Amino acid sequence: SQTIHQWPATLVQPVGSPLSLECTVEGTSNPNLYWYRQAAGRGLQLLFYSVGIGQISSEVPQNLSASRPQDRQFILSSKKLLLSDSGFYLCAWSVQSGAHEQYFGPGTRLTVT
Amino acid sequence: RKEVEQDPGPFNVPEGATVAFNCTYSNSASQSFFWYRQDCRKEPKLLMSVYSSGNEDGRFTAQLNRASQYISLLIRDSKLSDSATYLCVVTLFMDSNYQLIWGAGTKLIIKP
């Protein structure tokens, strides 16, 4: 069966510090991968998605970036965090073809102070 | 106009009651439909897909009305453990890829 891992679970970082969140998927090959952010009490905002190694599409211009160095690894980064970057960051995967459901990792709760 | 709209609630419902909520979508080209459940401070989890003919999974029934562009979720004999936020999702094919469009969720509170 497929599993998706994210770490760390929680993170408190000062404004201006860098960020690196990692997501890995097991039990499937060539998945679509997604990064979402969810502000407190709000809906999901798609940040990035990837259909393959090195292929990243950005949905929202901001100070975040994403990379996919391996088939089942997806990394979310920032060089300098802003207060507005606080939120619940979720990684998800889906199968490549068709209009399929997504499966989420446990998320990282980021607080920028 | 939001692409996927849900009543944010909260719906306060006594245990054992039946509760239903709808979700409307604006793009008639939407292809697939899902309900997810999200517990407080947790990730969303797939509850059920929604098929054109409607589908049932235990106490949960999902319906799709393409003509009126809405999907519904019915929960019978509600349990305390059903308390959660229910997210409606539709898929669209755009930019050479399928995208999931998320509603903001309906909060359900089941009271003893």
Coordinates of C-alpha atoms in Angstrom, one line a residue:
Chain A
S1 CA 0.0 0.0 0.0
Q2 CA 1.0 3.6 -0.5
T3 CA 2.1 5.8 2.3
I4 CA 3.1 9.5 2.4
H5 CA 5.5 11.0 4.9
Q6 CA 6.1 14.6 5.8
W7 CA 8.5 16.2 8.3
P8 CA 8.8 17.9 10.5
A9 CA 5.3 17.8 12.1
T10 CA 5.7 21.2 13.7
L11 CA 8.1 24.0 13.2
V12 CA 8.6 27.4 14.7
Q13 CA 10.9 29.7 12.8
P14 CA 11.8 33.4 13.0
V15 CA 11.0 35.9 10.3
G16 CA 13.8 35.9 7.7
S17 CA 15.0 32.4 8.3
P18 CA 15.1 29.7 5.6
L19 CA 12.7 26.8 5.3
S20 CA 12.8 23.3 4.0
L21 CA 9.9 20.9 4.3
E22 CA 10.2 17.4 2.9
C23 CA 7.6 14.9 1.6
T24 CA 8.2 11.4 0.4
V25 CA 5.8 8.8 -1.0
E26 CA 6.2 5.0 -0.8
G27 CA 4.5 2.2 -2.7
T28 CA 3.9 4.0 -6.0
S29 CA 5.8 5.2 -9.0
N30 CA 5.7 8.4 -11.0
P31 CA 3.0 10.0 -8.9
N32 CA 1.7 13.6 -9.2
L33 CA 2.8 15.5 -6.2
Y34 CA 1.3 18.6 -4.6
W35 CA 2.0 21.2 -1.9
Y36 CA -0.9 23.0 -0.3
R37 CA -1.1 25.5 2.5
Q38 CA -4.1 25.9 4.8
A39 CA -4.4 29.0 6.9
A40 CA -6.2 28.7 10.2
G41 CA -10.0 28.2 9.6
R42 CA -9.6 28.4 5.8
G43 CA -9.6 26.2 2.8
L44 CA -6.7 24.6 1.0
Q45 CA -4.6 26.7 -1.3
L46 CA -2.6 24.9 -4.0
L47 CA 1.0 26.2 -4.0
F48 CA 2.9 23.8 -6.4
Y49 CA 2.3 20.6 -8.3
S50 CA 4.7 18.3 -10.1
V51 CA 4.0 15.7 -12.7
G52 CA 7.6 14.4 -12.8
I53 CA 11.2 14.8 -11.7
G54 CA 12.3 18.4 -12.1
Q55 CA 8.8 19.5 -13.4
I56 CA 7.3 22.1 -11.1
S57 CA 4.2 24.2 -11.7
S58 CA 3.6 27.2 -9.4
E59 CA 0.0 28.3 -8.7
V60 CA 0.7 31.3 -6.5
P61 CA 3.6 33.7 -6.8
Q62 CA 5.3 34.1 -3.5
N63 CA 8.6 33.6 -1.7
L64 CA 8.3 29.9 -1.7
S65 CA 9.8 27.4 -4.1
A66 CA 9.5 23.7 -4.7
S67 CA 11.8 21.0 -6.1
R68 CA 11.4 17.3 -7.0
P69 CA 14.9 15.8 -7.0
Q70 CA 13.6 12.2 -7.1
D71 CA 10.5 10.6 -8.3
R72 CA 8.9 10.2 -4.9
Q73 CA 10.4 13.2 -3.1
F74 CA 9.0 16.7 -3.0
I75 CA 10.6 19.6 -1.2
L76 CA 9.2 23.0 -0.3
S77 CA 11.7 25.8 0.5
S78 CA 12.0 29.4 1.3
K79 CA 15.1 31.6 1.5
K80 CA 13.5 34.1 3.9
L81 CA 10.2 33.4 5.7
L82 CA 7.5 36.0 6.2
L83 CA 4.9 36.2 9.0
S84 CA 2.3 35.4 6.4
D85 CA 3.9 32.1 5.6
S86 CA 2.5 30.6 8.8
G87 CA 0.1 27.9 8.2
F88 CA -0.5 24.2 7.8
Y89 CA 1.5 22.8 4.9
L90 CA 0.2 19.6 3.3
C91 CA 1.8 17.4 0.7
A92 CA -0.4 15.1 -1.4
W93 CA 0.0 12.6 -4.2
S94 CA -2.2 11.2 -6.9
V95 CA -1.9 8.7 -9.7
Q96 CA -0.7 10.3 -12.9
S97 CA -3.5 9.8 -15.3
G98 CA -7.1 10.8 -15.1
A99 CA -9.2 12.8 -12.7
H100 CA -8.1 11.0 -9.5
E101 CA -8.4 11.7 -5.9
Q102 CA -5.4 12.9 -3.8
Y103 CA -4.0 11.5 -0.7
F104 CA -2.4 13.6 2.0
G105 CA 0.5 13.4 4.3
P106 CA 0.1 14.3 8.0
G107 CA 1.2 17.9 7.4
T108 CA 3.6 20.4 8.9
R109 CA 2.3 23.1 11.1
L110 CA 4.6 26.2 10.6
T111 CA 4.6 29.2 12.9
V112 CA 6.7 32.1 11.8
T113 CA 7.5 34.5 14.7
Chain B
R1 CA -18.0 33.8 -7.7
K2 CA -16.1 30.9 -6.0
E3 CA -15.7 27.8 -8.2
V4 CA -16.8 25.5 -5.4
E5 CA -19.0 26.8 -2.7
Q6 CA -20.0 25.3 0.6
D7 CA -22.0 26.6 3.6
P8 CA -19.3 27.0 6.2
G9 CA -21.6 26.1 9.1
P10 CA -21.2 25.0 11.8
F11 CA -24.1 22.6 11.6
N12 CA -24.9 21.6 15.2
V13 CA -26.8 18.3 15.1
P14 CA -27.9 15.9 17.9
E15 CA -26.5 12.4 17.9
G16 CA -28.6 10.0 15.9
A17 CA -30.0 12.7 13.6
T18 CA -29.7 12.8 9.8
V19 CA -27.8 15.7 8.4
A20 CA -27.2 16.8 4.8
F21 CA -25.1 19.4 3.2
N22 CA -24.7 20.6 -0.4
C23 CA -21.8 21.9 -2.4
T24 CA -22.2 23.9 -5.6
Y25 CA -19.7 24.2 -8.4
S26 CA -19.5 26.8 -11.2
N27 CA -17.8 25.0 -14.0
S28 CA -20.0 22.6 -16.0
A29 CA -16.9 20.9 -17.4
S30 CA -16.1 19.5 -13.9
Q31 CA -15.4 15.8 -14.3
S32 CA -14.9 14.1 -11.0
F33 CA -16.3 14.8 -7.5
F34 CA -15.2 13.8 -4.0
W35 CA -16.0 14.4 -0.4
Y36 CA -13.2 14.6 2.1
R37 CA -13.3 14.7 5.9
Q38 CA -10.8 16.8 7.9
D39 CA -10.5 16.5 11.6
C40 CA -9.2 19.5 13.6
R41 CA -5.5 20.0 13.0
K42 CA -5.3 16.9 10.8
E43 CA -4.9 16.3 7.1
P44 CA -8.0 15.8 4.8
K45 CA -8.9 12.2 4.2
L46 CA -10.9 10.9 1.4
L47 CA -14.4 10.0 2.5
M48 CA -16.0 9.0 -0.8
S49 CA -16.1 9.6 -4.5
V50 CA -19.3 10.8 -5.9
Y51 CA -20.7 9.0 -9.0
S52 CA -23.3 10.1 -11.4
S53 CA -25.7 7.4 -10.2
G54 CA -25.2 8.3 -6.6
N55 CA -23.4 6.0 -4.1
E56 CA -23.7 4.8 -0.6
D57 CA -21.1 3.7 2.0
G58 CA -22.7 2.6 5.2
R59 CA -24.4 5.7 6.8
F60 CA -23.1 8.0 4.1
T61 CA -24.8 8.7 0.8
A62 CA -23.4 11.0 -1.9
Q63 CA -25.4 12.4 -4.8
L64 CA -24.5 14.3 -7.9
N65 CA -26.8 16.7 -9.8
R66 CA -25.1 17.8 -13.0
A67 CA -28.0 19.8 -14.3
S68 CA -28.0 22.0 -11.2
Q69 CA -24.3 21.6 -10.6
Y70 CA -24.2 20.5 -7.0
I71 CA -23.2 17.5 -5.0
S72 CA -24.6 16.4 -1.7
L73 CA -23.6 14.4 1.3
L74 CA -26.1 12.7 3.6
I75 CA -25.1 11.3 7.0
R76 CA -27.7 9.0 8.7
D77 CA -27.7 8.1 12.4
S78 CA -24.9 10.6 13.1
K79 CA -22.3 9.7 15.6
L80 CA -20.1 11.9 17.8
S81 CA -17.2 10.7 15.8
D82 CA -18.7 12.3 12.7
S83 CA -17.8 15.7 14.0
A84 CA -15.4 17.2 11.5
T85 CA -15.1 19.6 8.6
Y86 CA -16.4 18.1 5.3
L87 CA -14.6 19.3 2.1
C88 CA -16.2 19.1 -1.3
V89 CA -13.8 18.7 -4.3
V90 CA -14.3 18.8 -8.0
T91 CA -11.7 18.1 -10.7
L92 CA -11.2 20.1 -13.9
F93 CA -8.9 19.5 -16.8
M94 CA -6.8 22.7 -17.3
D95 CA -3.2 23.6 -18.2
S96 CA -2.8 20.1 -19.6
N97 CA -3.4 18.5 -16.2
Y98 CA -6.3 17.6 -13.9
Q99 CA -6.7 20.1 -11.1
L100 CA -8.6 19.6 -7.9
I101 CA -10.7 22.6 -6.9
W102 CA -11.5 22.6 -3.2
G103 CA -14.4 24.0 -1.3
A104 CA -13.6 25.7 2.0
G105 CA -15.5 23.1 4.0
T106 CA -18.6 22.7 6.1
K107 CA -18.1 22.2 9.8
L108 CA -20.3 19.6 11.5
I109 CA -20.6 19.3 15.3
I110 CA -22.5 16.3 16.6
K111 CA -23.8 16.9 20.1
P112 CA -24.7 14.1 22.6

